[in-house]
């Protein structure tokens, strides 16, 4: 027997809070029952609050987040449509790959992995090419721990007089970082259940603006499973066009309750406070983030570069085998070079100290010259100050 719990610090799936886990443990029920809308209609309303979506709607698809990338594209764009995207990590890379495979004419800005959406280059490219129908931005690149400025993308679109649709991947940001779909006029905002919503994977969310709903209604391209029209027809009455994952909906009820009870502003502030402690710990260990400048630092995930000669995959293996702690590995271009601490969802100061403590041991075992305790101590100091400020406030 191996006593104690296994520690999960991958940036998704995140830890499921106990009340959410219990809420999902329900007997199967009739998803066409007369009282089923009592469960679903408030979910749609509360999701709009979390997305900051006032005049549009939020769909729930039984899929992982990748499915809503596809839903967003299929309902609004056609093969041959020109779109502007930026690639700076594994997730933005995969979205580009999907767009190309679905036949879109992708203008792709390649950016150093560690930076984010290049607003200046977007401005130039939009100015040069009025045929661009949509602009895609990965809000939080989970592979590199980089958060981009979505409000800035909106400013660039407005300054250039572009009426292109704005697509945003918010899978590892929505529900954890400030997100304002209405204010930023994000047309299609993608999220998934297993990150900030603290659920298992399997329930993807798609926030759609009024404008994108109109575009989708007029769109003639083929789609079926992800068709907005089928969803709208049934969702308006509290139902789905096919069988929804009902236990996940009960889990979502509980997780939205937790997020809204804590208060979204407090949730965002907590993520910032916890992330800052992790960053101070990383700095005190003499290590560097993959994010190349503070403007890009993500409050939901830190990708940490290992010193020359150390294999980041080995750090993860040691963490798992010796200390029963899962870190995120490096993906794509940064495989072997970074490991990731996910600090989003159901966690607190002591969770982050545990992550740093396990990381220190794993790094040292993998041959990195780190001083045990230095990272934990730096984070402790920050958390004590932050706690004192919270009490004073
Ligand atoms: C996790 C993640 C995805 C993929 O979501 P799946 O649920 O695995 O399909 C897409 N984009 C970002 C930014 C992510 O973090």
mmCIF file of N, CA, C and O and ligand atoms in Angstrom, residues 11 64-67 69 91 138 140-142 169-172 192 194-195 201, ligand 1:
data_model
loop_
_atom_site.group_PDB
_atom_site.id
_atom_site.type_symbol
_atom_site.label_atom_id
_atom_site.label_comp_id
_atom_site.label_asym_id
_atom_site.label_seq_id
_atom_site.Cartn_x
_atom_site.Cartn_y
_atom_site.Cartn_z
ATOM 1 N N UNK A 11 -1.836 20.972 -15.472
ATOM 2 C CA UNK A 11 -2.806 22.074 -15.695
ATOM 3 C C UNK A 11 -4.076 21.576 -16.373
ATOM 4 O O UNK A 11 -4.597 22.191 -17.275
ATOM 5 N N UNK A 64 -14.536 17.100 -25.371
ATOM 6 C CA UNK A 64 -13.458 17.828 -24.698
ATOM 7 C C UNK A 64 -13.350 19.198 -25.358
ATOM 8 O O UNK A 64 -14.072 19.503 -26.314
ATOM 9 N N UNK A 65 -12.467 20.031 -24.858
ATOM 10 C CA UNK A 65 -12.338 21.393 -25.372
ATOM 11 C C UNK A 65 -12.085 21.433 -26.869
ATOM 12 O O UNK A 65 -12.600 22.318 -27.573
ATOM 13 N N UNK A 66 -11.331 20.487 -27.369
ATOM 14 C CA UNK A 66 -11.014 20.435 -28.793
ATOM 15 C C UNK A 66 -12.286 20.427 -29.651
ATOM 16 O O UNK A 66 -12.316 21.014 -30.728
ATOM 17 N N UNK A 67 -13.333 19.781 -29.159
ATOM 18 C CA UNK A 67 -14.594 19.736 -29.896
ATOM 19 C C UNK A 67 -15.170 21.128 -30.123
ATOM 20 O O UNK A 67 -15.741 21.410 -31.183
ATOM 21 N N UNK A 69 -13.421 23.920 -30.321
ATOM 22 C CA UNK A 69 -12.638 24.566 -31.392
ATOM 23 C C UNK A 69 -13.340 24.309 -32.714
ATOM 24 O O UNK A 69 -13.515 25.180 -33.546
ATOM 25 N N UNK A 91 -0.790 24.233 -27.862
ATOM 26 C CA UNK A 91 -2.238 24.358 -28.051
ATOM 27 C C UNK A 91 -2.572 25.288 -29.206
ATOM 28 O O UNK A 91 -3.437 24.972 -30.031
ATOM 29 N N UNK A 138 -5.195 32.474 -28.726
ATOM 30 C CA UNK A 138 -5.158 31.564 -27.583
ATOM 31 C C UNK A 138 -4.900 32.416 -26.340
ATOM 32 O O UNK A 138 -3.814 32.969 -26.186
ATOM 33 N N UNK A 140 -4.777 31.754 -23.061
ATOM 34 C CA UNK A 140 -3.755 31.240 -22.141
ATOM 35 C C UNK A 140 -3.133 29.989 -22.768
ATOM 36 O O UNK A 140 -3.794 28.960 -22.869
ATOM 37 N N UNK A 141 -1.891 30.123 -23.225
ATOM 38 C CA UNK A 141 -1.192 28.999 -23.857
ATOM 39 C C UNK A 141 -0.663 28.116 -22.730
ATOM 40 O O UNK A 141 0.318 28.449 -22.049
ATOM 41 N N UNK A 142 -1.327 27.004 -22.548
ATOM 42 C CA UNK A 142 -1.066 26.122 -21.407
ATOM 43 C C UNK A 142 0.289 25.420 -21.515
ATOM 44 O O UNK A 142 0.841 24.977 -20.517
ATOM 45 N N UNK A 169 -9.451 30.926 -27.582
ATOM 46 C CA UNK A 169 -9.315 29.706 -26.794
ATOM 47 C C UNK A 169 -9.107 30.113 -25.341
ATOM 48 O O UNK A 169 -8.059 30.648 -24.982
ATOM 49 N N UNK A 170 -10.145 29.868 -24.529
ATOM 50 C CA UNK A 170 -10.055 30.201 -23.113
ATOM 51 C C UNK A 170 -10.101 28.945 -22.251
ATOM 52 O O UNK A 170 -10.538 28.995 -21.094
ATOM 53 N N UNK A 171 -9.635 27.826 -22.795
ATOM 54 C CA UNK A 171 -9.787 26.554 -22.074
ATOM 55 C C UNK A 171 -9.094 26.612 -20.712
ATOM 56 O O UNK A 171 -9.639 26.133 -19.722
ATOM 57 N N UNK A 172 -7.910 27.216 -20.656
ATOM 58 C CA UNK A 172 -7.219 27.256 -19.360
ATOM 59 C C UNK A 172 -7.241 28.657 -18.749
ATOM 60 O O UNK A 172 -6.396 28.994 -17.929
ATOM 61 N N UNK A 192 -13.375 24.325 -21.480
ATOM 62 C CA UNK A 192 -13.603 22.902 -21.225
ATOM 63 C C UNK A 192 -13.796 22.678 -19.736
ATOM 64 O O UNK A 192 -13.425 23.520 -18.919
ATOM 65 N N UNK A 194 -12.470 20.505 -17.619
ATOM 66 C CA UNK A 194 -11.449 19.923 -16.735
ATOM 67 C C UNK A 194 -10.327 20.869 -16.321
ATOM 68 O O UNK A 194 -9.312 20.442 -15.802
ATOM 69 N N UNK A 195 -10.519 22.180 -16.529
ATOM 70 C CA UNK A 195 -9.479 23.123 -16.102
ATOM 71 C C UNK A 195 -10.050 23.976 -14.974
ATOM 72 O O UNK A 195 -10.280 23.467 -13.890
ATOM 73 N N UNK A 201 -12.985 15.822 -17.634
ATOM 74 C CA UNK A 201 -13.172 16.220 -19.028
ATOM 75 C C UNK A 201 -14.487 15.656 -19.535
ATOM 76 O O UNK A 201 -15.017 14.685 -18.981
HETATM 77 C C1 LIG B 1 -6.440 21.706 -22.462
HETATM 78 C C2 LIG B 1 -6.451 22.699 -23.561
HETATM 79 C C3 LIG B 1 -7.048 22.439 -24.804
HETATM 80 C C4 LIG B 1 -7.559 21.081 -25.193
HETATM 81 O O1 LIG B 1 -8.625 20.720 -24.491
HETATM 82 P P1 LIG B 1 -9.104 19.183 -24.487
HETATM 83 O O2 LIG B 1 -10.172 19.249 -23.483
HETATM 84 O O3 LIG B 1 -7.940 18.345 -24.105
HETATM 85 O O4 LIG B 1 -9.612 18.885 -25.851
HETATM 86 C C5 LIG B 1 -7.086 23.446 -25.733
HETATM 87 N N1 LIG B 1 -6.548 24.634 -25.492
HETATM 88 C C6 LIG B 1 -5.949 24.934 -24.343
HETATM 89 C C7 LIG B 1 -5.366 26.283 -24.137
HETATM 90 C C8 LIG B 1 -5.883 23.972 -23.340
HETATM 91 O O5 LIG B 1 -5.284 24.252 -22.176
#
